[in-house]
Amino acid sequence: MRPEWDKYYMDLLEVIKTRSTCLRRQVAAIIVRDKQIISTGYNGAPKGVFHCEQVGCLREKMNIPSGERHELCRGIHAEQNAIIQAAVHGVSIEGSEIYITHSPCVLCSKMLINAGIKKITFKGDYPDKLALELLSEAGVEVVRYRHDQS
């Protein structure tokens, strides 16, 4: 049987996140419009910069809890990388949807709002209450994916 669309994208995220170089959490994102994949992203260090798996995790060394002090990280979040890849290739993501392995942080949420993402579907939680409040206020539909719903 062919998988439903949500399951299809969620299954693809599991492969995409294997490219992540984050030592704490592997995250992936897929931006979709009209059932077509526009862009993908995973979390990791910027191009030309050492990856955490090479130099260690600054956040671990400083005992920074998940969801706090995002600026103290070498990595770019999966959502940010997906947005950047679309921009590099000149593809608008306005009016599209994003599928993510985890709910977005507040920084990514603000970027997704301003980029015109209309719907976010995620699997796992990320400890950032303000992110979900801003998304709700902006009218972005946020859906927690459950395998049994497809």
Tab-separated table of C-alpha atoms in Angstrom:
chain	number	residue	atom	x	y	z
A	1	MET	CA	0.000	0.000	0.000
A	2	ARG	CA	1.088	3.528	-0.712
A	3	PRO	CA	1.608	5.632	2.411
A	4	GLU	CA	-0.539	8.683	3.054
A	5	TRP	CA	1.272	11.974	2.360
A	6	ASP	CA	1.995	12.845	5.997
A	7	LYS	CA	3.500	9.423	6.645
A	8	TYR	CA	5.524	9.658	3.441
A	9	TYR	CA	7.100	12.974	4.479
A	10	MET	CA	7.632	11.833	8.058
A	11	ASP	CA	9.377	8.686	6.840
A	12	LEU	CA	11.636	10.783	4.594
A	13	LEU	CA	12.624	12.902	7.605
A	14	GLU	CA	14.138	9.812	9.210
A	15	VAL	CA	16.562	9.464	6.291
A	16	ILE	CA	17.313	13.192	6.000
A	17	LYS	CA	18.201	13.535	9.686
A	18	THR	CA	20.984	10.962	9.293
A	19	ARG	CA	23.020	13.748	7.623
A	20	SER	CA	22.947	15.744	10.866
A	21	THR	CA	26.246	16.324	12.632
A	22	CYS	CA	24.695	17.405	15.926
A	23	LEU	CA	25.784	15.327	18.897
A	24	ARG	CA	22.630	16.053	20.917
A	25	ARG	CA	19.677	15.679	18.575
A	26	GLN	CA	19.282	14.817	14.899
A	27	VAL	CA	16.605	16.997	13.308
A	28	ALA	CA	15.290	17.183	9.747
A	29	ALA	CA	12.818	19.407	7.900
A	30	ILE	CA	11.009	19.180	4.568
A	31	ILE	CA	9.213	22.131	2.974
A	32	VAL	CA	6.319	21.063	0.746
A	33	ARG	CA	3.877	22.869	-1.530
A	34	ASP	CA	1.129	21.118	-3.476
A	35	LYS	CA	2.549	17.734	-2.424
A	36	GLN	CA	5.907	18.589	-4.020
A	37	ILE	CA	9.107	18.798	-1.969
A	38	ILE	CA	10.604	22.260	-2.318
A	39	SER	CA	13.518	22.018	0.083
A	40	THR	CA	15.033	19.901	2.843
A	41	GLY	CA	17.325	20.643	5.730
A	42	TYR	CA	19.036	19.026	8.689
A	43	ASN	CA	20.863	20.494	11.656
A	44	GLY	CA	24.608	20.931	11.559
A	45	ALA	CA	27.456	23.403	11.287
A	46	PRO	CA	27.597	25.928	8.410
A	47	LYS	CA	29.582	25.164	5.262
A	48	GLY	CA	33.343	25.379	5.782
A	49	VAL	CA	33.104	25.210	9.583
A	50	PHE	CA	34.142	22.262	11.726
A	51	HIS	CA	31.265	20.035	12.782
A	52	CYS	CA	30.529	19.322	16.428
A	53	GLU	CA	31.436	15.687	15.868
A	54	GLN	CA	34.953	16.978	15.067
A	55	VAL	CA	35.384	19.611	17.796
A	56	GLY	CA	32.817	18.632	20.416
A	57	CYS	CA	29.595	20.247	21.538
A	58	LEU	CA	29.951	23.686	23.093
A	59	ARG	CA	26.501	23.395	24.663
A	60	GLU	CA	27.435	20.104	26.352
A	61	LYS	CA	30.698	21.591	27.635
A	62	MET	CA	28.751	24.538	29.129
A	63	ASN	CA	25.894	22.352	30.474
A	64	ILE	CA	23.256	24.355	28.589
A	65	PRO	CA	19.839	22.687	28.730
A	66	SER	CA	17.950	21.925	25.537
A	67	GLY	CA	15.761	24.819	24.417
A	68	GLU	CA	17.967	27.528	25.931
A	69	ARG	CA	20.726	29.841	24.646
A	70	HIS	CA	20.384	28.932	20.954
A	71	GLU	CA	23.141	31.378	20.058
A	72	LEU	CA	25.709	29.200	21.822
A	73	CYS	CA	25.742	26.497	19.176
A	74	ARG	CA	27.839	25.877	16.073
A	75	GLY	CA	24.891	24.373	14.269
A	76	ILE	CA	22.109	25.736	12.119
A	77	HIS	CA	18.677	24.265	12.758
A	78	ALA	CA	17.041	22.022	10.160
A	79	GLU	CA	14.255	24.533	9.502
A	80	GLN	CA	16.793	27.305	8.954
A	81	ASN	CA	18.758	25.141	6.525
A	82	ALA	CA	15.583	24.271	4.597
A	83	ILE	CA	14.685	27.978	4.329
A	84	ILE	CA	18.241	28.845	3.260
A	85	GLN	CA	18.338	26.099	0.615
A	86	ALA	CA	15.100	27.374	-0.907
A	87	ALA	CA	16.488	30.925	-0.930
A	88	VAL	CA	19.819	29.867	-2.473
A	89	HIS	CA	17.900	28.233	-5.311
A	90	GLY	CA	15.466	31.134	-5.697
A	91	VAL	CA	12.371	29.193	-4.643
A	92	SER	CA	9.622	30.938	-2.700
A	93	ILE	CA	8.252	29.004	0.252
A	94	GLU	CA	5.377	31.366	0.949
A	95	GLY	CA	2.140	29.447	1.458
A	96	SER	CA	3.894	26.120	1.889
A	97	GLU	CA	3.956	23.523	4.675
A	98	ILE	CA	6.893	22.214	6.665
A	99	TYR	CA	7.362	18.771	8.174
A	100	ILE	CA	9.833	18.574	11.051
A	101	THR	CA	11.086	15.809	13.319
A	102	HIS	CA	10.621	18.133	16.334
A	103	SER	CA	8.493	21.183	17.060
A	104	PRO	CA	10.407	24.365	16.160
A	105	CYS	CA	12.283	26.627	18.558
A	106	VAL	CA	11.298	30.280	18.903
A	107	LEU	CA	13.981	31.444	16.452
A	108	CYS	CA	12.855	29.019	13.750
A	109	SER	CA	9.206	29.799	14.489
A	110	LYS	CA	9.778	33.494	13.829
A	111	MET	CA	11.553	32.679	10.571
A	112	LEU	CA	8.791	30.289	9.484
A	113	ILE	CA	6.132	32.913	10.258
A	114	ASN	CA	7.898	35.589	8.218
A	115	ALA	CA	8.630	33.148	5.383
A	116	GLY	CA	4.886	32.568	5.022
A	117	ILE	CA	4.723	28.920	6.106
A	118	LYS	CA	1.041	28.132	6.627
A	119	LYS	CA	1.266	24.739	8.354
A	120	ILE	CA	3.780	22.908	10.530
A	121	THR	CA	3.580	19.167	11.119
A	122	PHE	CA	6.012	17.772	13.671
A	123	LYS	CA	6.685	14.503	15.442
A	124	GLY	CA	8.618	15.142	18.658
A	125	ASP	CA	8.467	17.906	21.221
A	126	TYR	CA	11.065	20.615	21.725
A	127	PRO	CA	10.999	22.560	24.998
A	128	ASP	CA	9.990	26.023	23.757
A	129	LYS	CA	6.562	27.259	24.854
A	130	LEU	CA	7.037	30.758	23.382
A	131	ALA	CA	7.534	29.248	19.919
A	132	LEU	CA	4.104	27.618	19.968
A	133	GLU	CA	2.493	30.776	21.368
A	134	LEU	CA	3.909	32.912	18.533
A	135	LEU	CA	2.856	30.403	15.883
A	136	SER	CA	-0.678	30.361	17.285
A	137	GLU	CA	-0.809	34.153	17.420
A	138	ALA	CA	0.372	34.356	13.790
A	139	GLY	CA	-2.306	31.909	12.660
A	140	VAL	CA	0.091	29.168	11.595
A	141	GLU	CA	-1.530	25.745	11.833
A	142	VAL	CA	0.559	23.433	14.023
A	143	VAL	CA	-0.137	19.696	13.996
A	144	ARG	CA	1.503	16.992	16.048
A	145	TYR	CA	1.896	13.953	13.796
A	146	ARG	CA	0.787	10.623	15.124
A	147	HIS	CA	1.487	7.487	13.102
A	148	ASP	CA	-2.061	6.226	13.648
A	149	GLN	CA	-3.583	9.303	11.944
A	150	SER	CA	-2.328	8.273	8.468
